[in-house]
Short mmCIF file of C-alpha atoms in Angstrom, two decimals:
data_model
loop_
_atom_site.label_atom_id
_atom_site.label_comp_id
_atom_site.label_asym_id
_atom_site.label_seq_id
_atom_site.Cartn_x
_atom_site.Cartn_y
_atom_site.Cartn_z
CA MET A 1 2.18 -77.35 -35.42
CA ALA A 2 -1.61 -77.08 -35.18
CA GLU A 3 -3.68 -77.49 -38.12
CA HIS A 4 -4.98 -74.08 -39.50
CA TYR A 5 -8.14 -72.75 -37.68
CA LEU A 6 -10.83 -71.99 -40.21
CA PRO A 7 -14.30 -70.17 -39.33
CA ASP A 8 -17.16 -71.68 -40.70
CA ASN A 9 -18.94 -69.74 -43.57
CA LEU A 10 -16.34 -67.70 -44.25
CA PRO A 11 -16.66 -65.68 -47.39
CA SER A 12 -14.76 -66.27 -50.64
CA HIS A 13 -15.83 -62.26 -52.20
CA ILE A 14 -16.66 -59.65 -50.06
CA GLN A 15 -18.48 -56.71 -51.57
CA HIS A 16 -19.32 -53.16 -51.03
CA TYR A 17 -22.20 -52.26 -49.84
CA ILE A 18 -23.91 -48.90 -51.20
CA ASP A 19 -27.58 -47.74 -51.11
CA GLY A 20 -28.68 -50.75 -49.47
CA SER A 21 -27.54 -53.32 -51.93
CA PHE A 22 -24.01 -55.57 -51.83
CA VAL A 23 -22.43 -54.67 -55.23
CA ASP A 24 -18.93 -55.15 -56.64
CA SER A 25 -17.31 -52.00 -57.86
CA ALA A 26 -17.97 -50.36 -61.10
CA GLY A 27 -15.03 -51.35 -63.01
CA GLY A 28 -14.76 -54.98 -61.55
CA GLU A 29 -11.39 -54.41 -59.53
CA THR A 30 -10.78 -56.52 -56.92
CA PHE A 31 -7.81 -56.95 -53.95
CA ASP A 32 -6.63 -60.34 -52.45
CA VAL A 33 -7.05 -60.62 -48.49
CA LEU A 34 -5.38 -63.20 -46.57
CA ASP A 35 -5.08 -64.48 -42.86
CA PRO A 36 -2.17 -63.63 -40.77
CA VAL A 37 -1.52 -67.57 -39.54
CA SER A 38 -1.15 -69.20 -43.29
CA ASN A 39 -0.12 -65.93 -44.95
CA SER A 40 -2.34 -67.28 -47.54
CA ASN A 41 -5.52 -65.56 -49.48
CA TYR A 42 -8.68 -66.71 -48.64
CA ALA A 43 -10.93 -64.21 -50.39
CA THR A 44 -11.30 -61.47 -53.12
CA ALA A 45 -12.89 -58.13 -51.95
CA ALA A 46 -13.94 -55.46 -54.42
CA ALA A 47 -11.40 -52.59 -54.72
CA GLY A 48 -13.35 -49.32 -54.54
CA GLN A 49 -12.08 -46.80 -57.31
CA ARG A 50 -13.26 -43.16 -57.42
CA ALA A 51 -16.51 -44.26 -59.31
CA ASP A 52 -17.65 -46.16 -56.33
CA ILE A 53 -16.32 -43.59 -53.90
CA ASP A 54 -19.19 -41.37 -56.20
CA LEU A 55 -22.30 -43.99 -55.71
CA ALA A 56 -21.72 -44.13 -52.07
CA VAL A 57 -21.69 -40.43 -51.64
CA LYS A 58 -24.52 -40.23 -53.61
CA ALA A 59 -26.52 -42.30 -51.99
CA ALA A 60 -25.34 -41.29 -48.79
CA THR A 61 -26.53 -37.45 -49.95
CA LYS A 62 -29.92 -38.45 -51.15
CA ALA A 63 -30.51 -40.13 -47.84
CA PHE A 64 -29.52 -37.12 -45.96
CA ASN A 65 -31.32 -34.63 -48.28
CA GLU A 66 -34.18 -36.49 -48.62
CA GLY A 67 -34.51 -39.47 -46.21
CA PRO A 68 -35.77 -39.56 -42.68
CA TRP A 69 -32.95 -40.28 -40.75
CA PRO A 70 -31.33 -36.82 -39.94
CA ARG A 71 -35.27 -35.60 -39.44
CA MET A 72 -36.04 -38.01 -36.92
CA LYS A 73 -36.77 -37.33 -33.15
CA PRO A 74 -33.57 -38.18 -30.78
CA ARG A 75 -35.57 -41.14 -29.29
CA GLU A 76 -36.43 -42.66 -32.16
CA ARG A 77 -32.67 -42.82 -33.56
CA ALA A 78 -31.69 -43.90 -30.49
CA ARG A 79 -34.08 -46.95 -30.72
CA VAL A 80 -32.52 -47.57 -33.70
CA LEU A 81 -28.91 -47.22 -32.00
CA ASN A 82 -29.92 -49.50 -29.33
CA ARG A 83 -31.05 -52.51 -31.44
CA ILE A 84 -27.76 -52.26 -33.25
CA ALA A 85 -26.28 -52.68 -29.72
CA ASP A 86 -28.41 -55.61 -29.27
CA ALA A 87 -27.32 -56.80 -32.52
CA VAL A 88 -23.89 -56.15 -31.94
CA GLU A 89 -23.78 -58.38 -28.65
CA SER A 90 -26.28 -61.36 -30.14
CA GLN A 91 -23.12 -61.65 -32.52
CA GLU A 92 -20.44 -61.37 -30.28
CA ALA A 93 -18.76 -64.72 -30.53
CA ARG A 94 -18.95 -64.74 -34.52
CA LEU A 95 -17.35 -61.22 -34.85
CA ALA A 96 -14.58 -62.24 -32.17
CA GLU A 97 -13.72 -65.48 -34.42
CA LEU A 98 -13.86 -63.59 -37.38
CA GLU A 99 -11.72 -60.62 -35.99
CA THR A 100 -9.17 -63.19 -34.35
CA PHE A 101 -9.05 -64.85 -38.02
CA ASP A 102 -8.33 -61.91 -40.24
CA SER A 103 -6.56 -59.56 -37.57
CA GLY A 104 -4.56 -62.05 -36.03
CA LEU A 105 -5.67 -60.64 -32.50
CA PRO A 106 -5.79 -63.45 -29.71
CA ILE A 107 -9.13 -64.64 -29.24
CA THR A 108 -9.63 -63.91 -25.57
CA GLN A 109 -8.56 -59.95 -26.67
CA ALA A 110 -10.75 -60.03 -29.76
CA ARG A 111 -14.11 -60.92 -27.19
CA GLY A 112 -14.29 -57.45 -25.43
CA GLN A 113 -14.12 -55.88 -28.77
CA ALA A 114 -17.92 -56.45 -29.85
CA LEU A 115 -19.06 -55.42 -26.18
CA ARG A 116 -17.28 -52.45 -26.38
CA ALA A 117 -18.65 -51.49 -29.72
CA ALA A 118 -22.04 -52.55 -28.59
CA GLU A 119 -21.67 -49.96 -25.89
CA ASN A 120 -20.78 -47.23 -27.92
CA PHE A 121 -24.17 -47.64 -29.70
CA ARG A 122 -25.69 -47.66 -25.98
CA PHE A 123 -23.60 -44.32 -24.83
CA PHE A 124 -24.60 -42.43 -27.97
CA ALA A 125 -28.20 -43.53 -27.86
CA ASP A 126 -28.12 -42.23 -24.38
CA LEU A 127 -26.44 -38.90 -24.87
CA ILE A 128 -29.02 -37.63 -27.83
CA VAL A 129 -31.57 -38.27 -26.16
CA ALA A 130 -30.57 -36.39 -22.77
CA GLN A 131 -28.60 -33.59 -24.79
CA PHE A 132 -29.66 -30.04 -24.61
CA ASP A 133 -28.87 -26.66 -26.51
CA ASP A 134 -27.66 -23.33 -24.77
CA ALA A 135 -30.24 -20.47 -24.90
CA MET A 136 -28.66 -16.65 -23.96
CA LYS A 137 -31.50 -14.33 -22.39
CA VAL A 138 -31.28 -10.84 -22.14
CA PRO A 139 -34.57 -10.40 -20.33
CA GLY A 140 -37.16 -7.65 -22.62
CA ALA A 141 -34.28 -7.49 -24.78
CA GLN A 142 -32.87 -10.56 -26.65
CA ILE A 143 -32.84 -14.10 -26.78
CA ASN A 144 -30.23 -15.92 -28.29
CA TYR A 145 -30.27 -19.92 -29.24
CA VAL A 146 -28.24 -22.61 -30.23
CA ASN A 147 -29.85 -24.97 -33.23
CA ARG A 148 -27.77 -28.00 -33.66
CA LYS A 149 -28.08 -29.80 -36.87
CA PRO A 150 -26.39 -32.97 -38.47
CA ILE A 151 -23.75 -31.47 -41.01
CA GLY A 152 -24.38 -33.96 -44.18
CA VAL A 153 -22.44 -37.02 -45.12
CA ALA A 154 -19.34 -38.38 -42.78
CA GLY A 155 -16.61 -39.99 -44.42
CA LEU A 156 -14.80 -42.49 -41.93
CA ILE A 157 -11.39 -44.11 -42.81
CA THR A 158 -10.85 -46.89 -39.79
CA PRO A 159 -7.43 -49.16 -39.44
CA TRP A 160 -6.60 -52.81 -39.11
CA ASN A 161 -5.69 -53.12 -35.29
CA THR A 162 -9.23 -53.43 -33.30
CA PRO A 163 -11.28 -52.93 -37.10
CA PHE A 164 -14.82 -53.60 -35.94
CA MET A 165 -14.51 -51.80 -32.47
CA LEU A 166 -13.06 -48.83 -34.18
CA GLU A 167 -15.24 -48.67 -36.78
CA SER A 168 -17.70 -48.28 -34.18
CA TRP A 169 -16.60 -45.82 -32.71
CA LYS A 170 -17.20 -43.26 -35.92
CA LEU A 171 -20.52 -44.79 -36.72
CA ALA A 172 -22.09 -44.80 -33.43
CA PRO A 173 -21.31 -40.81 -32.79
CA ALA A 174 -21.92 -39.85 -36.58
CA LEU A 175 -25.48 -41.91 -37.09
CA ALA A 176 -26.62 -40.80 -33.67
CA SER A 177 -25.98 -37.09 -35.23
CA GLY A 178 -28.41 -37.70 -37.74
CA CYS A 179 -25.04 -37.85 -40.27
CA THR A 180 -24.94 -40.28 -42.97
CA VAL A 181 -21.89 -42.12 -43.61
CA VAL A 182 -19.59 -43.75 -46.58
CA LEU A 183 -16.79 -45.93 -44.18
CA LYS A 184 -13.94 -47.06 -46.20
CA PRO A 185 -12.30 -50.16 -43.53
CA ALA A 186 -8.19 -50.80 -43.42
CA GLU A 187 -7.75 -53.26 -46.86
CA PHE A 188 -5.83 -55.56 -44.46
CA THR A 189 -9.15 -56.36 -42.38
CA PRO A 190 -12.21 -56.15 -44.25
CA LEU A 191 -13.99 -59.10 -43.03
CA SER A 192 -15.89 -58.05 -39.94
CA ALA A 193 -16.60 -54.58 -41.37
CA SER A 194 -18.88 -56.70 -43.64
CA LEU A 195 -21.28 -57.53 -40.80
CA TRP A 196 -22.48 -53.88 -40.52
CA ALA A 197 -24.56 -54.16 -43.34
CA GLY A 198 -26.52 -56.81 -41.90
CA ILE A 199 -26.91 -55.58 -38.70
CA PHE A 200 -27.90 -52.19 -39.78
CA GLU A 201 -30.66 -53.46 -41.92
CA GLU A 202 -31.98 -55.68 -39.00
CA ALA A 203 -31.88 -52.97 -36.83
CA GLY A 204 -34.27 -50.64 -38.93
CA LEU A 205 -31.73 -48.35 -40.20
CA PRO A 206 -32.75 -46.15 -43.69
CA ARG A 207 -31.56 -47.37 -46.84
CA GLY A 208 -28.83 -45.04 -47.74
CA VAL A 209 -27.55 -43.72 -44.44
CA PHE A 210 -25.07 -46.47 -43.89
CA ASN A 211 -22.49 -47.25 -46.72
CA LEU A 212 -19.60 -48.94 -47.29
CA VAL A 213 -16.58 -49.05 -49.63
CA ASN A 214 -13.63 -51.24 -49.52
CA GLY A 215 -10.33 -50.34 -51.29
CA LEU A 216 -6.89 -49.37 -50.82
CA GLY A 217 -6.11 -45.93 -49.35
CA GLU A 218 -4.30 -44.62 -52.38
CA ASP A 219 -7.73 -45.06 -54.27
CA ALA A 220 -10.88 -45.18 -52.21
CA GLY A 221 -9.69 -43.61 -49.22
CA ASP A 222 -8.15 -40.64 -51.44
CA ALA A 223 -11.38 -40.53 -53.32
CA LEU A 224 -13.35 -40.46 -50.18
CA VAL A 225 -11.33 -37.41 -48.65
CA LYS A 226 -11.29 -35.49 -51.94
CA HIS A 227 -14.81 -35.81 -52.48
CA PRO A 228 -16.77 -32.16 -52.64
CA ASP A 229 -19.62 -33.74 -50.91
CA VAL A 230 -18.26 -35.44 -48.22
CA PRO A 231 -17.78 -32.51 -45.43
CA LEU A 232 -16.43 -34.44 -42.68
CA ILE A 233 -13.64 -36.86 -42.60
CA SER A 234 -12.74 -38.72 -39.47
CA PHE A 235 -9.74 -40.86 -39.63
CA THR A 236 -7.50 -43.36 -37.39
CA GLY A 237 -4.18 -44.36 -38.22
CA GLU A 238 -0.71 -43.79 -39.06
CA THR A 239 0.90 -40.20 -38.89
CA THR A 240 2.48 -39.71 -42.77
CA THR A 241 -1.63 -40.58 -43.84
CA GLY A 242 -2.81 -38.19 -41.60
CA GLN A 243 -0.91 -35.59 -43.10
CA THR A 244 -1.78 -36.66 -46.66
CA ILE A 245 -5.35 -36.46 -45.57
CA PHE A 246 -4.59 -32.81 -44.37
CA ARG A 247 -3.25 -31.83 -47.42
CA ASN A 248 -6.04 -33.40 -49.86
CA ALA A 249 -8.84 -32.03 -47.72
CA ALA A 250 -7.54 -28.43 -47.29
CA THR A 251 -8.97 -27.74 -51.07
CA SER A 252 -12.54 -28.24 -50.10
CA LEU A 253 -11.91 -27.02 -46.11
CA LYS A 254 -13.56 -30.44 -44.67
CA GLY A 255 -14.06 -30.83 -40.99
CA LEU A 256 -11.22 -33.63 -39.96
CA SER A 257 -10.97 -35.25 -36.97
CA MET A 258 -7.60 -37.52 -36.89
CA GLU A 259 -6.18 -39.94 -34.17
CA LEU A 260 -2.79 -40.83 -35.50
CA GLY A 261 0.27 -42.55 -34.03
CA GLY A 262 1.84 -42.62 -30.75
CA LYS A 263 4.91 -43.68 -29.07
CA SER A 264 3.87 -42.93 -25.42
CA PRO A 265 5.67 -42.98 -22.30
CA CYS A 266 5.33 -45.52 -19.34
CA VAL A 267 6.95 -43.81 -16.65
CA VAL A 268 8.02 -46.06 -13.25
CA PHE A 269 8.94 -43.79 -10.31
CA ALA A 270 11.09 -46.07 -7.12
CA ASP A 271 8.22 -45.10 -5.01
CA ALA A 272 5.64 -47.18 -7.50
CA ASP A 273 4.07 -50.60 -6.74
CA LEU A 274 6.65 -51.99 -8.59
CA ASP A 275 4.16 -55.50 -9.24
CA ALA A 276 1.24 -53.37 -10.66
CA ALA A 277 3.57 -51.11 -13.11
CA ILE A 278 4.93 -54.11 -14.23
CA ASP A 279 1.74 -55.77 -15.00
CA SER A 280 0.67 -52.96 -16.74
CA ALA A 281 3.73 -51.85 -18.64
CA LEU A 282 3.83 -55.46 -20.26
CA PHE A 283 0.00 -55.23 -21.09
CA GLY A 284 0.47 -52.13 -22.24
CA VAL A 285 2.67 -52.82 -25.04
CA PHE A 286 2.07 -56.47 -25.63
CA SER A 287 -1.69 -56.63 -25.40
CA LEU A 288 -3.75 -56.53 -29.18
CA ASN A 289 -0.47 -57.79 -30.21
CA GLY A 290 1.63 -54.23 -29.56
CA GLU A 291 -0.54 -53.15 -32.49
CA ARG A 292 -2.28 -50.55 -30.41
CA CYS A 293 -1.91 -46.38 -30.52
CA THR A 294 -2.05 -45.90 -27.03
CA ALA A 295 0.68 -48.64 -26.49
CA GLY A 296 3.06 -47.71 -23.59
CA SER A 297 6.05 -48.52 -26.00
CA ARG A 298 8.88 -46.54 -23.87
CA ILE A 299 9.35 -47.39 -20.55
CA LEU A 300 11.12 -45.22 -18.16
CA VAL A 301 12.14 -45.95 -14.96
CA GLU A 302 13.86 -44.19 -12.28
CA ARG A 303 17.75 -45.21 -11.78
CA SER A 304 17.55 -46.77 -8.42
CA ILE A 305 14.83 -49.42 -8.91
CA TYR A 306 15.79 -49.77 -12.93
CA ASP A 307 17.89 -53.27 -12.84
CA GLU A 308 15.33 -54.58 -10.90
CA PHE A 309 12.18 -53.39 -12.95
CA CYS A 310 14.06 -54.84 -16.28
CA GLU A 311 14.85 -58.08 -14.57
CA LYS A 312 11.41 -58.88 -13.52
CA TYR A 313 10.22 -57.62 -16.56
CA ALA A 314 12.15 -59.21 -19.14
CA ALA A 315 11.52 -62.63 -16.94
CA ARG A 316 7.87 -62.15 -17.81
CA ALA A 317 8.15 -61.27 -21.33
CA ARG A 318 9.75 -64.21 -22.20
CA ASN A 319 7.06 -66.38 -20.45
CA ILE A 320 4.52 -64.55 -22.60
CA VAL A 321 2.29 -67.30 -24.68
CA VAL A 322 3.15 -66.75 -28.61
CA GLY A 323 0.61 -68.35 -30.86
CA ASP A 324 -2.20 -69.31 -32.77
CA PRO A 325 -4.54 -66.59 -32.33
CA HIS A 326 -7.40 -69.08 -31.81
CA ASP A 327 -6.33 -70.42 -28.85
CA PRO A 328 -7.48 -69.01 -25.64
CA ARG A 329 -3.92 -69.09 -23.62
CA THR A 330 -2.48 -67.19 -26.58
CA GLU A 331 -1.61 -64.01 -25.15
CA VAL A 332 0.19 -62.66 -28.33
CA GLY A 333 -0.48 -63.69 -32.01
CA ALA A 334 0.07 -63.20 -35.13
CA LEU A 335 0.34 -59.78 -36.85
CA VAL A 336 -1.79 -58.47 -38.74
CA HIS A 337 0.06 -59.15 -42.70
CA PRO A 338 3.50 -59.56 -44.29
CA GLU A 339 4.02 -55.82 -44.89
CA HIS A 340 3.92 -54.81 -41.24
CA TYR A 341 5.40 -58.01 -39.96
CA ALA A 342 8.52 -57.20 -42.31
CA LYS A 343 8.37 -53.63 -40.84
CA VAL A 344 8.15 -54.48 -37.38
CA MET A 345 10.92 -57.12 -37.98
CA SER A 346 13.32 -54.07 -39.66
CA TYR A 347 12.79 -52.62 -36.08
CA VAL A 348 14.15 -55.46 -33.97
CA GLU A 349 17.19 -55.34 -35.89
CA ILE A 350 17.77 -51.74 -35.56
CA GLY A 351 17.57 -52.43 -32.08
CA LYS A 352 19.99 -54.89 -31.32
CA THR A 353 22.26 -51.89 -32.45
CA GLU A 354 20.66 -49.43 -30.40
CA GLY A 355 19.63 -51.48 -26.69
CA ARG A 356 20.60 -54.34 -24.75
CA LEU A 357 18.22 -57.41 -25.89
CA LEU A 358 16.75 -58.49 -22.67
CA ALA A 359 13.89 -61.04 -24.24
CA GLY A 360 12.89 -61.86 -27.69
CA GLY A 361 14.37 -60.60 -31.17
CA GLY A 362 12.64 -62.14 -33.44
CA ARG A 363 10.25 -65.41 -34.60
CA PRO A 364 9.59 -67.47 -31.77
CA GLU A 365 11.01 -71.23 -31.81
CA GLY A 366 7.92 -73.74 -33.27
CA LEU A 367 6.27 -71.31 -35.16
CA GLU A 368 7.91 -71.16 -38.69
CA THR A 369 4.68 -70.00 -40.77
CA GLY A 370 2.88 -66.74 -39.96
CA ASN A 371 3.43 -63.04 -38.64
CA TYR A 372 4.97 -64.22 -35.44
CA VAL A 373 7.13 -61.73 -33.52
CA ALA A 374 8.39 -62.91 -30.19
CA PRO A 375 7.61 -60.16 -27.30
CA THR A 376 11.18 -58.09 -27.51
CA VAL A 377 12.52 -56.09 -24.39
CA PHE A 378 15.54 -53.74 -25.47
CA ALA A 379 16.86 -51.77 -22.51
CA ASP A 380 19.52 -48.83 -22.00
CA VAL A 381 17.96 -47.29 -25.06
CA ALA A 382 18.98 -43.62 -25.54
CA PRO A 383 16.52 -41.05 -26.04
CA GLU A 384 17.93 -40.82 -29.89
CA ALA A 385 17.62 -44.11 -30.94
CA ARG A 386 15.08 -44.77 -33.46
CA ILE A 387 13.51 -47.30 -31.35
CA PHE A 388 12.89 -44.61 -28.68
CA GLN A 389 11.66 -41.98 -31.60
CA GLU A 390 9.86 -44.24 -34.09
CA GLU A 391 6.31 -46.01 -33.42
CA ILE A 392 7.25 -49.51 -34.40
CA PHE A 393 3.31 -50.86 -33.67
CA GLY A 394 4.38 -53.91 -32.86
CA PRO A 395 5.70 -56.10 -29.23
CA VAL A 396 8.61 -54.11 -29.12
CA VAL A 397 9.39 -51.89 -26.47
CA ALA A 398 12.37 -49.86 -25.17
CA ILE A 399 13.43 -49.37 -21.62
CA THR A 400 15.31 -45.94 -20.31
CA PRO A 401 16.24 -44.70 -17.09
CA PHE A 402 16.39 -41.89 -15.55
CA GLU A 403 17.59 -40.00 -12.72
CA ASN A 404 15.02 -37.38 -11.34
CA ASP A 405 11.56 -36.07 -12.17
CA GLY A 406 13.24 -32.91 -14.39
CA GLU A 407 14.81 -35.77 -16.64
CA ALA A 408 11.65 -38.11 -16.90
CA LEU A 409 9.81 -35.47 -18.24
CA ALA A 410 12.23 -34.27 -20.79
CA LEU A 411 12.31 -37.94 -21.88
CA ALA A 412 8.58 -38.29 -21.65
CA ASN A 413 7.99 -35.36 -24.04
CA GLY A 414 11.24 -35.84 -26.30
CA VAL A 415 9.51 -37.36 -29.01
CA LYS A 416 7.33 -35.84 -31.71
CA TYR A 417 4.07 -37.94 -30.70
CA GLY A 418 1.53 -37.17 -27.84
CA LEU A 419 -1.41 -39.37 -27.57
CA ALA A 420 -0.98 -41.58 -24.22
CA ALA A 421 0.99 -41.57 -21.11
CA TYR A 422 1.00 -43.66 -18.01
CA ILE A 423 2.46 -42.59 -14.64
CA TRP A 424 3.21 -44.58 -11.75
CA THR A 425 4.06 -43.32 -8.21
CA GLN A 426 2.59 -42.82 -5.56
CA ASP A 427 2.89 -39.58 -4.63
CA LEU A 428 -0.03 -37.86 -5.14
CA THR A 429 1.40 -34.23 -5.92
CA ARG A 430 4.16 -35.69 -8.20
CA ALA A 431 1.46 -37.50 -10.02
CA HIS A 432 -0.50 -34.55 -10.91
CA ASN A 433 2.07 -32.01 -11.71
CA PHE A 434 3.53 -34.62 -13.88
CA ALA A 435 0.39 -35.59 -15.60
CA GLN A 436 -0.18 -31.88 -16.44
CA ASN A 437 3.17 -31.40 -17.72
CA VAL A 438 3.36 -34.16 -20.01
CA GLU A 439 2.90 -33.74 -23.96
CA ALA A 440 -0.46 -36.39 -23.59
CA GLY A 441 -3.74 -36.13 -24.78
CA MET A 442 -4.29 -38.78 -22.24
CA VAL A 443 -2.92 -39.37 -19.13
CA TRP A 444 -3.45 -42.57 -16.79
CA LEU A 445 -2.19 -42.49 -13.09
CA ASN A 446 -1.17 -45.87 -11.61
CA SER A 447 -3.58 -47.51 -13.81
CA HIS A 448 -3.24 -48.58 -17.26
CA ASN A 449 -5.85 -48.11 -20.40
CA VAL A 450 -9.30 -47.84 -19.40
CA ARG A 451 -11.00 -45.13 -20.90
CA ASP A 452 -14.85 -43.71 -20.13
CA LEU A 453 -16.47 -42.79 -22.55
CA ARG A 454 -17.74 -39.48 -21.68
CA THR A 455 -13.71 -38.41 -21.38
CA PRO A 456 -12.17 -36.67 -24.69
CA PHE A 457 -10.24 -38.99 -26.83
CA GLY A 458 -7.55 -37.48 -29.20
CA GLY A 459 -3.96 -36.57 -28.85
CA VAL A 460 -1.08 -33.94 -29.26
CA LYS A 461 1.76 -32.99 -31.62
CA ALA A 462 1.87 -35.34 -34.35
CA SER A 463 -0.74 -37.67 -32.36
CA GLY A 464 -3.65 -35.96 -33.47
CA LEU A 465 -5.86 -33.01 -34.24
CA GLY A 466 -9.27 -32.68 -32.58
CA HIS A 467 -10.83 -34.94 -29.67
CA GLU A 468 -13.75 -37.08 -29.91
CA GLY A 469 -15.69 -39.26 -27.29
CA GLY A 470 -18.69 -37.95 -25.46
CA PHE A 471 -20.02 -34.41 -26.28
CA ARG A 472 -17.06 -33.92 -28.40
CA SER A 473 -17.96 -36.39 -30.77
CA ILE A 474 -21.27 -34.70 -31.62
CA ASP A 475 -19.74 -31.57 -31.59
CA PHE A 476 -17.64 -32.67 -34.30
CA TYR A 477 -20.66 -34.45 -36.44
CA THR A 478 -22.80 -31.29 -36.37
CA ASP A 479 -22.81 -27.50 -36.40
CA GLN A 480 -24.20 -25.20 -33.90
CA GLN A 481 -26.42 -22.75 -35.35
CA ALA A 482 -26.24 -19.33 -33.30
CA VAL A 483 -30.29 -17.85 -33.82
CA HIS A 484 -30.58 -14.06 -32.60
CA ILE A 485 -34.03 -12.60 -31.93
CA THR A 486 -34.16 -9.06 -30.74
CA LEU A 487 -37.53 -8.91 -27.93
CA GLY A 488 -37.86 -4.58 -27.31
CA PRO A 489 -37.50 -2.05 -30.29
CA VAL A 490 -34.70 -2.45 -32.51
CA HIS A 491 -32.05 0.02 -32.21
CA THR A 492 -29.91 0.04 -35.25
CA PRO A 493 -28.16 2.90 -36.70
CA LYS A 494 -29.93 4.63 -39.76
CA PHE A 495 -27.50 4.96 -42.30
CA GLY A 496 -28.12 7.10 -45.15
CA ALA A 497 -31.48 8.58 -43.37
CA PRO A 498 -31.80 12.30 -43.47
CA ALA A 499 -30.58 14.34 -40.96
CA ALA A 500 -32.64 15.30 -37.58
CA HIS A 501 -33.35 19.14 -37.27
#
């Protein structure tokens, strides 16, 4: 076993960042943070409680009500956002190294995350400068216009699977809109989030606009969701947590944007470019260690090519390089945490009773420690099987045959989730009809998971609530106030006036 890789200058303690200062929890609470290769604790982190969330919300509220950020011209805010992007890009290698160490993502896949994070800030910098709002005129009678204004303090709750990049998805539009924020990053992966404070300070973001509270979902996350002075919650994570947030946000009627779980189908028709489909179907479930919400974790294959597909797919899956996340040759690294590893392994065991095991099925040889799962392929999986219905969030895939387009669509739609769908066919008519009838917020035709930042991101059914991406993100973080002015004489019914004689 190679010696365990440790990045230089690792912190031994990770703090909150509230009102421009790094601070510990008011009550001194901490939790341990481990790395997924050695499963040993390398740091403690301040564990946020209600008191810490209160302090962060108070700072964010003051910065919103009294500070310059919401009142700056769009171009001024855009300059700060572009400086943030510059700072993120300049730290790309360090960010990738820390992300890989903390999350177990292969280093080659972590490298792209920082650049995508920087692009999010550039995109929203451009968007707020170019944005204009509507005016509606009735000549000589009335003019109506929309006054768009930031809503207030946004609570941002982010997951552990690509932490830094997914934090940028929320931070960039929230800040661009003029909101102030309290970020609660996932407790499994707090390391890269701690870099935002320095990046924002260097870029000139005013004090109190960005606040970060680490901690467990049931403590810090719960307090943030329930806080009366936080009108907005944007959450990415697991569906049952989303349901809890929905319930807890109801009391104060908060705005919610939630991107939740997925069990996305990858549908391969007999006329597909088989090699391209296999490349995509492998990448779609085994990249990011299978820990991705949009993973094509159910592969539906037309019967006439089913045996050939299964054979070729499994042969490739058995060849996937599993190993040290810091090794550039690694294609699948270590799962994020022992708790998650145990969950994924339990599904591997369930799968052995529900499908025909073609690849993987346990821990890879030669990797006795760390949260490693061999890429696992099950064929002949029935639609009622748990591994067909339930989100595993790891390198495990179920393959199921279909006879015709109707059965393919019924299988694709036959789960509670509806985040993404991937469709492989050369038939243009079939492609569009299938895409428009599949229950998914996002569909990729003959392509893998590449998204233009202008497009809506979100799911249907149990996969989410609302959409972000492009102008839709700005819509979430702003109120659109309609202002009406009468230009001519005002004709109002004269209630209570004496009757005319």
